[in-house]
Short mmCIF file of N, CA, C and O in Angstrom, two decimals:
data_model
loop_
_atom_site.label_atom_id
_atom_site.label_comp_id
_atom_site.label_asym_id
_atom_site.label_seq_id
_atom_site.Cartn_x
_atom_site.Cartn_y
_atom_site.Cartn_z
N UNK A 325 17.32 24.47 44.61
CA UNK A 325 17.72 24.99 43.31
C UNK A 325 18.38 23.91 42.47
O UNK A 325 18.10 23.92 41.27
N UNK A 326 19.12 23.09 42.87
CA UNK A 326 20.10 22.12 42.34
C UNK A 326 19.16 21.38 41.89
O UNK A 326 19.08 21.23 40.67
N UNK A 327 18.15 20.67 42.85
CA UNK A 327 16.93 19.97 42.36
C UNK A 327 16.47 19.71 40.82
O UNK A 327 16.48 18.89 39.91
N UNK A 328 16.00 21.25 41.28
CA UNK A 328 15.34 21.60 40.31
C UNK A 328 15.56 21.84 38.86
O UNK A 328 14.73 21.81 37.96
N UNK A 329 16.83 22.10 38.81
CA UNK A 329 18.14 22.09 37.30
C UNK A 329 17.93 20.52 37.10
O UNK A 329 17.65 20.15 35.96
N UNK A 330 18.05 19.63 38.05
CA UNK A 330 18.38 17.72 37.87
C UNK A 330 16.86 17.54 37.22
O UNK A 330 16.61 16.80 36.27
N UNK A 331 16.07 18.22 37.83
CA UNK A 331 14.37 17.93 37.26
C UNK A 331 14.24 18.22 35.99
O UNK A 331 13.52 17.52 35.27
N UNK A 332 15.05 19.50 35.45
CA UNK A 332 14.71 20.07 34.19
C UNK A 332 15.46 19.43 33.17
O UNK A 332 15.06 19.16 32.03
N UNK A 333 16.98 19.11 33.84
CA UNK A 333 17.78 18.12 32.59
C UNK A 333 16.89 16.82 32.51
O UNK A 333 16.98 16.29 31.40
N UNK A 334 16.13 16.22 33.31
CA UNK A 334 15.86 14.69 33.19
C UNK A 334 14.63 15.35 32.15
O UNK A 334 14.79 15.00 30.98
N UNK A 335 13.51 16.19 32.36
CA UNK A 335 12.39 16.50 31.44
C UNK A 335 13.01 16.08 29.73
O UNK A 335 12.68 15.37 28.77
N UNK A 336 14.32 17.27 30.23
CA UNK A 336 14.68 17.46 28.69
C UNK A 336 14.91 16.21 27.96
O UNK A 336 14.51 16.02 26.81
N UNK A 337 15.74 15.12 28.84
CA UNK A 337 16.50 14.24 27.88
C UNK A 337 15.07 12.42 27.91
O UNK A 337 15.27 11.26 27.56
N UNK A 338 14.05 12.98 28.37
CA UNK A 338 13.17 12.58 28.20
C UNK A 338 12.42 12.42 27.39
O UNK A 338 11.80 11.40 27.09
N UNK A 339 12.40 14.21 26.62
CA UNK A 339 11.65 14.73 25.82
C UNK A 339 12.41 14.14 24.39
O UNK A 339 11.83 13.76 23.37
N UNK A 340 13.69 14.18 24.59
CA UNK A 340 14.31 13.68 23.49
C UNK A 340 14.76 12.57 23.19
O UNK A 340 15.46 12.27 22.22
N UNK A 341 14.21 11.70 24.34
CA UNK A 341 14.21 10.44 23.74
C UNK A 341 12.91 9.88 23.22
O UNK A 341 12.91 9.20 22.19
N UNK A 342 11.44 10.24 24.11
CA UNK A 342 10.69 10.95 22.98
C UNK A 342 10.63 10.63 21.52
O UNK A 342 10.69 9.59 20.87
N UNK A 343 10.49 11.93 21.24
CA UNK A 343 11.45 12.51 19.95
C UNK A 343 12.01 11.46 19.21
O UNK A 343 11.59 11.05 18.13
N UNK A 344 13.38 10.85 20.09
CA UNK A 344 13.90 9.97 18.87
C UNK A 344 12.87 8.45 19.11
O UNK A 344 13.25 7.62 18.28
N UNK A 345 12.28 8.15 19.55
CA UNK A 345 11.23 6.64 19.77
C UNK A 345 10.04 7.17 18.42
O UNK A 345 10.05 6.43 17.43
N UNK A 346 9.47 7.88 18.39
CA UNK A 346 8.58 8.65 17.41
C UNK A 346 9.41 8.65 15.82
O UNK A 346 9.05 8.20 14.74
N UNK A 347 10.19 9.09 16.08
CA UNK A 347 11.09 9.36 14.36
C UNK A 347 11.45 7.75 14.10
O UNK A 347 11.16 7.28 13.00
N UNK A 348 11.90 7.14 14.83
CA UNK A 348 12.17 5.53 14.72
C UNK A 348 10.59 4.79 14.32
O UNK A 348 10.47 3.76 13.67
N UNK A 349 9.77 5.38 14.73
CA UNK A 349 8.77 4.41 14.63
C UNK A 349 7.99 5.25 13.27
O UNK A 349 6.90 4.78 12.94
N UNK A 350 8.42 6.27 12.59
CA UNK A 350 7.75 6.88 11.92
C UNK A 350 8.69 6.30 10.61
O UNK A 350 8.33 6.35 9.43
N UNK A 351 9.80 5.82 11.05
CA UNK A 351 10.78 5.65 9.75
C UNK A 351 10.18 4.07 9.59
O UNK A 351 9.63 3.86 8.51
N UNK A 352 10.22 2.96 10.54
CA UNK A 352 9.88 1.79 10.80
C UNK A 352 7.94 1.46 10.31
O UNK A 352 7.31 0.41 10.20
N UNK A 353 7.51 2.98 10.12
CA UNK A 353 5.90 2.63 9.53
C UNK A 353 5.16 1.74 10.79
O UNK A 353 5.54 1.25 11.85
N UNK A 354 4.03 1.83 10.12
CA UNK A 354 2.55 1.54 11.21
C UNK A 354 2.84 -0.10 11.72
O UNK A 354 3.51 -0.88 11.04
N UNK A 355 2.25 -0.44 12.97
CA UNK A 355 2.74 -1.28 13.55
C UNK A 355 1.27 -2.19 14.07
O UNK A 355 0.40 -1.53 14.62
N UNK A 356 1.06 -3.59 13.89
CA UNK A 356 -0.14 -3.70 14.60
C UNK A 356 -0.60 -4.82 13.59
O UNK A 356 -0.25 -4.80 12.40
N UNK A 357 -1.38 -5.76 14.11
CA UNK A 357 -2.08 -6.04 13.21
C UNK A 357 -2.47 -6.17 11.81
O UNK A 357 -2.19 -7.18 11.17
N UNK A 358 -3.13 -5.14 11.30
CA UNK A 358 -3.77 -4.70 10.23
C UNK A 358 -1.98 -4.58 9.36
O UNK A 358 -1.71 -5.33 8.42
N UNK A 359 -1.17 -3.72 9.79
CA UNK A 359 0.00 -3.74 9.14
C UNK A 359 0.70 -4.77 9.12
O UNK A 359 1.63 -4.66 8.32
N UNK A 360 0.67 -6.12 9.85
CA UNK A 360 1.30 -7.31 9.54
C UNK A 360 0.19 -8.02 8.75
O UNK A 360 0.79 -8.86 8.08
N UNK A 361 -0.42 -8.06 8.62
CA UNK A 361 -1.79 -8.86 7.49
C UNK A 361 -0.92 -8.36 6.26
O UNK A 361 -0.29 -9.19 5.60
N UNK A 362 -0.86 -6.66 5.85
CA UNK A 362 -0.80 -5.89 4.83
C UNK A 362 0.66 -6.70 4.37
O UNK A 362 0.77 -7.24 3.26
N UNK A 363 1.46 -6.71 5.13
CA UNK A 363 2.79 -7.11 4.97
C UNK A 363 3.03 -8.95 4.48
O UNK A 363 3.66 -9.57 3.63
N UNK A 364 2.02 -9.25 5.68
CA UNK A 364 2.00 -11.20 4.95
C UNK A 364 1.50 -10.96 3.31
O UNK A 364 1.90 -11.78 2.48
N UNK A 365 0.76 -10.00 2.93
CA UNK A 365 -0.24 -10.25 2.09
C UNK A 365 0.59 -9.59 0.40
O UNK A 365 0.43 -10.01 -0.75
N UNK A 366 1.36 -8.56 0.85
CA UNK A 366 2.56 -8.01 -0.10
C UNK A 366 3.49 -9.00 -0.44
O UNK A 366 3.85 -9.22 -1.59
N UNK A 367 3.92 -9.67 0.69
CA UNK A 367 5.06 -10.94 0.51
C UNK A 367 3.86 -11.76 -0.77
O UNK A 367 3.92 -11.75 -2.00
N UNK A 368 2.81 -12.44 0.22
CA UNK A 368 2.71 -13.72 -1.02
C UNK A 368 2.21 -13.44 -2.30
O UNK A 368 2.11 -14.28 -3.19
N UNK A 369 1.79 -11.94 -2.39
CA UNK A 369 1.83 -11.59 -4.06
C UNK A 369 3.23 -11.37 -4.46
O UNK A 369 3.58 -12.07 -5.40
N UNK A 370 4.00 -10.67 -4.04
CA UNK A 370 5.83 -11.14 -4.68
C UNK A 370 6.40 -12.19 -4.82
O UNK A 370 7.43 -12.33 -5.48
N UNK A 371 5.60 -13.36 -4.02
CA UNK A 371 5.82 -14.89 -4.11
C UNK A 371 5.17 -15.07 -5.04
O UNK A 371 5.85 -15.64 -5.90
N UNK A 372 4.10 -14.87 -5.37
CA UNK A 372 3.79 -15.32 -6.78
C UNK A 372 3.91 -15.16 -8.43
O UNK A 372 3.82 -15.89 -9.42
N UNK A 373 4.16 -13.88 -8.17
CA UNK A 373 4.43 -13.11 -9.50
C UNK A 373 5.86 -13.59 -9.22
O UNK A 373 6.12 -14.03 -10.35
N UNK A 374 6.88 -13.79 -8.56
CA UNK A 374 8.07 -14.43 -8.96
C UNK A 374 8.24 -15.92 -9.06
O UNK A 374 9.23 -16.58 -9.36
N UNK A 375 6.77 -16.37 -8.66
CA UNK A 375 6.67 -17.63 -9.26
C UNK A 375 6.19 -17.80 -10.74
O UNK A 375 6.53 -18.54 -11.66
N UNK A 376 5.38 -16.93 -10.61
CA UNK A 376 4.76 -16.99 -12.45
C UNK A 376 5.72 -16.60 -13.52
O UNK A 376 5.68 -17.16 -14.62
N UNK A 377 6.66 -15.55 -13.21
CA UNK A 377 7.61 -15.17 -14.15
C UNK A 377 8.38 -16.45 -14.43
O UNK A 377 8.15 -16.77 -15.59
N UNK A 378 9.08 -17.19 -13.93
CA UNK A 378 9.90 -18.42 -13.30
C UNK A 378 8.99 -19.72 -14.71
O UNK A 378 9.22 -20.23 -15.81
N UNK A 379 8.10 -19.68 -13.80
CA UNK A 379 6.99 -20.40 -14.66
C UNK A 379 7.40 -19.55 -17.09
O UNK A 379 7.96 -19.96 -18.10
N UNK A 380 6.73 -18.47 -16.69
CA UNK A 380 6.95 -17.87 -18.18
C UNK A 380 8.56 -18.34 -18.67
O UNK A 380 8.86 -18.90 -19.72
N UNK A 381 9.52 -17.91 -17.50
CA UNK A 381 11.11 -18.32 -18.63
C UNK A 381 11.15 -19.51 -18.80
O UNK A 381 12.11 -19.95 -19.43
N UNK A 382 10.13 -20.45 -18.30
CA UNK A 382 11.08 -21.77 -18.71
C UNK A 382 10.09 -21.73 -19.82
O UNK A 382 10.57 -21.71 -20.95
N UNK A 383 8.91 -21.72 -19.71
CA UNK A 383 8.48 -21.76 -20.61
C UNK A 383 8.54 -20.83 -22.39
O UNK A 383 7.81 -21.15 -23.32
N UNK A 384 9.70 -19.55 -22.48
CA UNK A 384 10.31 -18.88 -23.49
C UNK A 384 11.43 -20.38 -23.49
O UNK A 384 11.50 -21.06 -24.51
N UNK A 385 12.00 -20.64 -22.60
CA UNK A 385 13.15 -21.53 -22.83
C UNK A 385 12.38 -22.72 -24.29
O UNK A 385 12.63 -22.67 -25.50
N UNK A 386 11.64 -23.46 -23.70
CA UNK A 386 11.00 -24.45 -24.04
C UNK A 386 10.83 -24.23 -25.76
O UNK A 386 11.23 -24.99 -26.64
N UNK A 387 10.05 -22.86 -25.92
CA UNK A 387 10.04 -22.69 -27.19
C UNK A 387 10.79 -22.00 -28.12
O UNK A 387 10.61 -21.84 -29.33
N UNK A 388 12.00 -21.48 -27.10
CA UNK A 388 13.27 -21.45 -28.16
C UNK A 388 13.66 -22.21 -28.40
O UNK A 388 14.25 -22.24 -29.48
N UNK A 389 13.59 -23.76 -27.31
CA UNK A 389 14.20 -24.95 -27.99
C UNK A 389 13.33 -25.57 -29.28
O UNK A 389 13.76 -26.42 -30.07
N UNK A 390 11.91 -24.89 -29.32
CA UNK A 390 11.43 -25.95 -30.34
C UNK A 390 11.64 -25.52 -31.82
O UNK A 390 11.60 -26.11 -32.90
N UNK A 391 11.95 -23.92 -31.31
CA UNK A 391 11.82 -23.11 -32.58
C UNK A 391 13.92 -23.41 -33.06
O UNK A 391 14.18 -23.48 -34.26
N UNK A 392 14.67 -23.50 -32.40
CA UNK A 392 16.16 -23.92 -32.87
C UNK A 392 15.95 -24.87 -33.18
O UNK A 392 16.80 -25.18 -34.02
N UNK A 393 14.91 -26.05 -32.93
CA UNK A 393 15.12 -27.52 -33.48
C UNK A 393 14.38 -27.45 -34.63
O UNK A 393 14.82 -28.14 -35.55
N UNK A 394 13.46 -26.87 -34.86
CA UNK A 394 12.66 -26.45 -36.13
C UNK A 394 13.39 -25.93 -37.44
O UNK A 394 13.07 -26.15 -38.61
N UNK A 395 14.73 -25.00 -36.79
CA UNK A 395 15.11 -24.05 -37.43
C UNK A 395 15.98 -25.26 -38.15
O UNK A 395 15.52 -25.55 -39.26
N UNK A 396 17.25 -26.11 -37.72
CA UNK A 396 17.96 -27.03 -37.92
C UNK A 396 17.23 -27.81 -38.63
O UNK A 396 17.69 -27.73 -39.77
N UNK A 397 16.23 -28.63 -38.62
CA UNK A 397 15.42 -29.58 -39.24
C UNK A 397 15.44 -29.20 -40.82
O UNK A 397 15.70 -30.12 -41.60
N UNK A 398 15.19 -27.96 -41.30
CA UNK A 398 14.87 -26.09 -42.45
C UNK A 398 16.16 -26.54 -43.27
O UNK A 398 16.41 -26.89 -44.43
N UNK A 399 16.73 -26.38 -42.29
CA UNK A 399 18.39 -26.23 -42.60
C UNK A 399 18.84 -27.68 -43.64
O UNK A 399 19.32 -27.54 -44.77
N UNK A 400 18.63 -28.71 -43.17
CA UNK A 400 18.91 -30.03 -43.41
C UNK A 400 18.69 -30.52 -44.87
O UNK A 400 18.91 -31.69 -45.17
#
């Protein structure tokens, strides 16, 4: 009888660890391959579009400077 109670607690806390390995891996998303490609492949488009933006401000910089030196020149 005692056994058999030790058999049924171990099922249970089995079942619920289980349970919590599944919810961890469901919060943590698909795993494998195909999902690390997806993931390299998300990064180097955020690498780039935060390279291109980078690229665009200097280049707003550039022509606010030409357009303040323009403006001063007006002025003169």
């Amino acid at each position: 009888m005692l056994g058999a109670i030790f058999g049924f607690v171990a099922l249970v806390l089995a079942l619920l660890g289980l349970v919590a390995v599944t919810i961890v891996r469901i919060i943590k998303g698909p795993r494998g391959k195909a999902a690390d490609k997806a993931l390299q492949e998300e990064t180097r488009m955020m690498q780039d579009l935060h390279q291109g933006l980078t690229r665009m401000e200097e280049r707003i910089e550039a022509l606010e400077t030409i357009l303040l030196e323009q403006d001063r020149k007006d002025q003169q």
